[in-house]
Tab-separated table of C-alpha atoms in Angstrom:
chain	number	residue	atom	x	y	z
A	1	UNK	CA	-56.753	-30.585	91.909
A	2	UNK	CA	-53.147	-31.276	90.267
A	3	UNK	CA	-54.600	-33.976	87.984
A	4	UNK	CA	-56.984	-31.598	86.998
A	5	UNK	CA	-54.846	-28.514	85.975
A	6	UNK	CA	-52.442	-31.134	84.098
A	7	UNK	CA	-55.735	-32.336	82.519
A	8	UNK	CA	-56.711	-28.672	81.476
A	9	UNK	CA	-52.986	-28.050	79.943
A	10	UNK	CA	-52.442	-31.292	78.007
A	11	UNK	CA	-56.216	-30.387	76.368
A	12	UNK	CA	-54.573	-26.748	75.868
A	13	UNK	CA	-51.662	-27.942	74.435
A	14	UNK	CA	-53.003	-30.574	72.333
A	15	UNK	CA	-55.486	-28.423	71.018
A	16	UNK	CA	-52.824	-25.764	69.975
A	17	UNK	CA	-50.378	-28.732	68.376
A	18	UNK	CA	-53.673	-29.666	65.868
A	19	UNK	CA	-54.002	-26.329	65.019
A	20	UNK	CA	-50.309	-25.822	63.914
A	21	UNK	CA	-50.275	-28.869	62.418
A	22	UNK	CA	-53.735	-27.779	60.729
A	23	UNK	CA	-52.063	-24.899	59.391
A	24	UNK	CA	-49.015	-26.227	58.182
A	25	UNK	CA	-50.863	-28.797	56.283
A	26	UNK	CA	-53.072	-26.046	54.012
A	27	UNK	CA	-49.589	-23.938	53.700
A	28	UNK	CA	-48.007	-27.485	52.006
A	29	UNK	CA	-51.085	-27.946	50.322
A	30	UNK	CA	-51.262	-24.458	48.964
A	31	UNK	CA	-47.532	-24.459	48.557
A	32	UNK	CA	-47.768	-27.611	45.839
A	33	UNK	CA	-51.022	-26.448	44.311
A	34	UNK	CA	-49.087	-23.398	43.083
A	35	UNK	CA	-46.032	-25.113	42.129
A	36	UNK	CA	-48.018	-28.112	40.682
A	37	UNK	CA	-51.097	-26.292	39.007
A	38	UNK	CA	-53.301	-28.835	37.532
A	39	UNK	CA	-53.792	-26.949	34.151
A	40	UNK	CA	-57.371	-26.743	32.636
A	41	UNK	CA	-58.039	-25.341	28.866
A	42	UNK	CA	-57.658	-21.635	28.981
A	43	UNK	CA	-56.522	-21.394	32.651
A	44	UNK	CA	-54.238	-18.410	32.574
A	45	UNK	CA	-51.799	-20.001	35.314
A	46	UNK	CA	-51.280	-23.028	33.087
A	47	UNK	CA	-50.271	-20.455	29.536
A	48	UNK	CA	-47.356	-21.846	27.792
A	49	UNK	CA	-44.612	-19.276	26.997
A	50	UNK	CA	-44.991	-17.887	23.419
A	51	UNK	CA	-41.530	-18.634	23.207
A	52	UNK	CA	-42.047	-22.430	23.864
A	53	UNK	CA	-44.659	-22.435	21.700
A	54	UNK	CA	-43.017	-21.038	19.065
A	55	UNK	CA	-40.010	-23.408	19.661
A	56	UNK	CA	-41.910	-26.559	19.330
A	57	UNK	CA	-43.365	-25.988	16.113
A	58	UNK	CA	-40.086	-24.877	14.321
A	59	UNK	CA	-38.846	-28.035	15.786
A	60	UNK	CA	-41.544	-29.579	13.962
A	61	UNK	CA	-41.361	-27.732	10.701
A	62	UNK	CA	-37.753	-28.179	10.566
A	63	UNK	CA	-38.249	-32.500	10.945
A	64	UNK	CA	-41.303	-32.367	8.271
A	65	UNK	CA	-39.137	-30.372	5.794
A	66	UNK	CA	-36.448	-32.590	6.799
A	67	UNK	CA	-38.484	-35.631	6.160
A	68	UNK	CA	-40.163	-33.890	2.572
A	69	UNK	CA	-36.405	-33.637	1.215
A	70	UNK	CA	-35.700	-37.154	2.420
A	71	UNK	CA	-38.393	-38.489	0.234
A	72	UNK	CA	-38.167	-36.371	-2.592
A	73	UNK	CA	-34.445	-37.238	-2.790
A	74	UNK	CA	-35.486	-40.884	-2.739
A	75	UNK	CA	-37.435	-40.542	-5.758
A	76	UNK	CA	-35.637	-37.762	-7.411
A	77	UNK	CA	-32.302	-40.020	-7.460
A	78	UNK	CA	-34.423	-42.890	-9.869
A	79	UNK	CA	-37.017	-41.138	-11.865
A	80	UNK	CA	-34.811	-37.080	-12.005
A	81	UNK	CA	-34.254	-37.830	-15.997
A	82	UNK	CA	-37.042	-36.957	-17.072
A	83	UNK	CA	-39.841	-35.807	-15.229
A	84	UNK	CA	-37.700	-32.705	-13.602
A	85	UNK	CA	-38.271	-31.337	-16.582
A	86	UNK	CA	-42.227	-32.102	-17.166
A	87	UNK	CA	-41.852	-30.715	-13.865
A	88	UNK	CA	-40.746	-26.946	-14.982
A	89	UNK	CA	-43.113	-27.509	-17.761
A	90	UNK	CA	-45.970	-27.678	-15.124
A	91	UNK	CA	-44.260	-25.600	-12.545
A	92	UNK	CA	-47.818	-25.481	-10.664
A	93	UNK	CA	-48.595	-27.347	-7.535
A	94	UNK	CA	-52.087	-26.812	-6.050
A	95	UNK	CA	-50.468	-24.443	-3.550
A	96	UNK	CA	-49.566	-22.186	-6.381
A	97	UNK	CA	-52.512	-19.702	-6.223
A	98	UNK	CA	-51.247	-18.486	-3.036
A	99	UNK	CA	-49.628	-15.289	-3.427
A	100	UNK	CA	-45.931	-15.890	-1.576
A	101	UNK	CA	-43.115	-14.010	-1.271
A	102	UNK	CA	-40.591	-14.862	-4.604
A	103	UNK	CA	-37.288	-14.364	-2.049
A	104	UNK	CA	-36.381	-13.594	1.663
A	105	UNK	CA	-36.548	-9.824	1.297
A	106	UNK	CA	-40.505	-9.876	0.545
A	107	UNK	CA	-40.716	-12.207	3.204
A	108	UNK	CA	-39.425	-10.053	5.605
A	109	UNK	CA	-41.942	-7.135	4.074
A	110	UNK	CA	-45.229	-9.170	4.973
A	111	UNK	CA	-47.170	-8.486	8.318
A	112	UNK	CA	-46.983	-10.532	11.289
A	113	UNK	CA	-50.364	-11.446	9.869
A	114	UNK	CA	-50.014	-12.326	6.556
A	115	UNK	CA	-46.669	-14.805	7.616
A	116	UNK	CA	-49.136	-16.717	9.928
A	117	UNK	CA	-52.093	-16.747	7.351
A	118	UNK	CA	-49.444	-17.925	4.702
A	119	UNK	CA	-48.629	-20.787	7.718
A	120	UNK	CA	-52.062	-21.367	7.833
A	121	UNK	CA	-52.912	-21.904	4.408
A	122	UNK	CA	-50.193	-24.139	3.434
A	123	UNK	CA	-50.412	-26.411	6.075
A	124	UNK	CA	-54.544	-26.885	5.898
A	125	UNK	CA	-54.019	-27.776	1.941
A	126	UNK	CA	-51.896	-30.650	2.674
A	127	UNK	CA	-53.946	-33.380	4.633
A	128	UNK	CA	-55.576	-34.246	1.471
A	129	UNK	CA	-52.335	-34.694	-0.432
A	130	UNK	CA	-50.416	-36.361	1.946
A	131	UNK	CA	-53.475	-39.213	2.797
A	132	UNK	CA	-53.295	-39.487	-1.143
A	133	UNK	CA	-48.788	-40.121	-0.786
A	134	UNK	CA	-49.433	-42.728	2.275
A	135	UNK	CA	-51.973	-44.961	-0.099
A	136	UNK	CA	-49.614	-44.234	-3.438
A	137	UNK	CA	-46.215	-44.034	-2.302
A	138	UNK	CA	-43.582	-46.755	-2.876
A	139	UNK	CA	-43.213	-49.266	0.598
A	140	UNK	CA	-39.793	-47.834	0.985
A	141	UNK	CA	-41.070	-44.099	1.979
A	142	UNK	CA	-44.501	-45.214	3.398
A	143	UNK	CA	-43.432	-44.386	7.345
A	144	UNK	CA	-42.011	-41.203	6.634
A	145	UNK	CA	-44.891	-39.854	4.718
A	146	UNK	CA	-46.909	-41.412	7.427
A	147	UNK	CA	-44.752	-39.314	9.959
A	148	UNK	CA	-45.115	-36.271	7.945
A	149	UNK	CA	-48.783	-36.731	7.619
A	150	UNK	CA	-49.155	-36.901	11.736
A	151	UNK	CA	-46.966	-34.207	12.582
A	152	UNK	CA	-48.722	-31.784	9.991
A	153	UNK	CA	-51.368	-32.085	11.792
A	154	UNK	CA	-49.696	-31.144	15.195
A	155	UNK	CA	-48.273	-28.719	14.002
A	156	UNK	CA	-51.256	-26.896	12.372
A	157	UNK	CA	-52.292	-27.668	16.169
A	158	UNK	CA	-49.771	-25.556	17.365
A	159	UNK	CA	-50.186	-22.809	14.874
A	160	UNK	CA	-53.290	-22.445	15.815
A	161	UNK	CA	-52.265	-22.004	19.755
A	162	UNK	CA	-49.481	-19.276	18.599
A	163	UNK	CA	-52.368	-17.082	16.147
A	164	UNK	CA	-54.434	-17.309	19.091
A	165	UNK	CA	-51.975	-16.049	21.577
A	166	UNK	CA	-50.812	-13.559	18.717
A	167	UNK	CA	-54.591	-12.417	18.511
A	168	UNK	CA	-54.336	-13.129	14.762
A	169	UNK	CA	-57.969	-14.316	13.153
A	170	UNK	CA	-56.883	-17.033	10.551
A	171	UNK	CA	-59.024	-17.323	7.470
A	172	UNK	CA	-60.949	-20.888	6.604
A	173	UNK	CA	-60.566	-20.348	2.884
A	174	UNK	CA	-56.914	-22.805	2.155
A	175	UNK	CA	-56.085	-23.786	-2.073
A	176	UNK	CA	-57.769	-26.972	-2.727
A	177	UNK	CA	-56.599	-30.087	-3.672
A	178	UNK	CA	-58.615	-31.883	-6.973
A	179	UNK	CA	-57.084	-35.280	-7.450
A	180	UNK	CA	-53.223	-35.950	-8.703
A	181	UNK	CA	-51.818	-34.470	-11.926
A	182	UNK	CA	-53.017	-36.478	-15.412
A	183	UNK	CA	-49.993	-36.231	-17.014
A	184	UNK	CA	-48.448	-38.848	-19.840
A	185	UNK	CA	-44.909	-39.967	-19.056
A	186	UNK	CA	-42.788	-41.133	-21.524
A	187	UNK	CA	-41.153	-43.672	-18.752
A	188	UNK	CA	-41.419	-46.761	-16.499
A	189	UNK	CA	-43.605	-47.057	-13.336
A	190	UNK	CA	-45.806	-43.787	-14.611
A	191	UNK	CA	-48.113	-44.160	-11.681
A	192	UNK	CA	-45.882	-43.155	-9.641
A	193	UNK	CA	-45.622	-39.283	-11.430
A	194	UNK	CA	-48.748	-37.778	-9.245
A	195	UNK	CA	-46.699	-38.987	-6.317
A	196	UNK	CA	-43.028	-37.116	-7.598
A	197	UNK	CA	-44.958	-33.777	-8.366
A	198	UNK	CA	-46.821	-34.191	-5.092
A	199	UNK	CA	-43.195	-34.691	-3.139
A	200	UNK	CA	-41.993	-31.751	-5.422
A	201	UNK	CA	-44.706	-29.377	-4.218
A	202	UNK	CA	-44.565	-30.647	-0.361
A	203	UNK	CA	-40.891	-30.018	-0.218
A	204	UNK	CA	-41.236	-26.583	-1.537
A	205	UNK	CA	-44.128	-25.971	0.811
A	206	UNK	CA	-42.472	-27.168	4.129
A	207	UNK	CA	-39.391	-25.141	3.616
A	208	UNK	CA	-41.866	-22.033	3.166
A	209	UNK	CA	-43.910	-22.745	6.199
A	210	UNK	CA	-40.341	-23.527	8.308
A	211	UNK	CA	-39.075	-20.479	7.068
A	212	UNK	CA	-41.602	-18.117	7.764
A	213	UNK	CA	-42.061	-19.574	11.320
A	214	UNK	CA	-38.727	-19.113	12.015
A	215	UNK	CA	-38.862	-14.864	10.660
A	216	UNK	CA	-42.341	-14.880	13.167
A	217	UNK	CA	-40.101	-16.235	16.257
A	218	UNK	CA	-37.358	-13.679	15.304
A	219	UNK	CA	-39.778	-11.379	15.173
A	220	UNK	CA	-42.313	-11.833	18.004
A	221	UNK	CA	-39.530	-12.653	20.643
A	222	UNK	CA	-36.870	-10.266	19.504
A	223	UNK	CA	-38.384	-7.246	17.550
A	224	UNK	CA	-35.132	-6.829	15.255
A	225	UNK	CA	-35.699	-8.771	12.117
């Protein structure tokens, strides 16, 4: 009779130590699910912070414009003579049907829209170009216009997250690219002109698209700019 009540409460007991373990286990398991969310596209637990999203593609614009002075600085420095002024002759790059802001004061008098169309524009006319630098350019500034070619594209990947979570409908329509400039130079190596306008224009494009990311951030996360 003993044996058998101390057979009844070790089942009892047993049975009531698997169940708190039981439950324990799914609280853990629950617990790291929610702190560890396996993210899937779109899931609203896994959104990234329009602040972080804004932050990594000013870091980006900031390297590529970075990287576009490096290289036009590189060339500039050798062939400056002369074609700087063909240059202001031109003074077109095939960006230049876009309609942008001449200073920072009409920059700060577009829309929260038109900034990110402007982003969008200028960054979707430059693949073209920039394949055109990494076949042309001299050896010495190959890998950067390699890098700046990559990160363009990330960071046209990342413009399109922030437009999406800014509920901003981007246009497809960009200024197209037809070929490099046919222009004579009166000078050595004149090959190598389509690639100095093309630097020219890219330089003045990044520090547009850099800029007006930064006035959206201001903007978006702080409401006084």
């Amino acid at each position: 009779m003993i044996k058998l009540y101390i057979w009844q409460f070790c089942c009892i007991y047993t049975g009531k130590l698997l169940l708190v373990l039981l439950v324990l286990n799914m609280c853990l398991t629950k617990g790291l699910v929610f702190s560890n969310p396996i993210c899937t596209p779109g899931s609203f637990q896994c959104q990234v912070l329009l602040s972080d999203l804004f932050d990594r593609a000013i870091r980006l614009s900031h390297y590529i414009h970075s990287l576009s002075t490096e290289m036009f600085e590189d060339i500039d420095q050798q062939y400056s003579e002369g074609w700087q002024l063909i240059i202001k002759a031109m003074n077109k790059c095939h960006t230049s049907t876009l309609n942008t802001p001449e200073d920072k004061e009409q920059t700060l008098q577009l829309t929260h829209e038109d900034l990110m169309s402007l982003v969008n524009k200028l960054l979707r006319s430059w693949p073209q170009p920039l394949q055109y630098l990494s076949m042309r350019a001299p050896n010495n500034m190959l890998q950067k216009v390699k890098e700046a070619e990559e990160y363009t594209k990330i960071l046209q990947g990342g413009v399109d997250r922030i437009s999406g979570r800014m509920l901003t409908d981007l246009e497809d329509y960009y200024p197209q690219w037809f070929g490099p400039v046919n222009v004579t130079v009166p000078q050595e190596d004149p090959h190598l002109f389509p690639v100095y306008h093309l630097l020219h224009c890219f330089r003045r494009d990044s520090h547009k698209i850099d800029s007006y990311l930064k006035i959206l951030r201001c903007r978006m996360l702080h409401a006084n700019c």
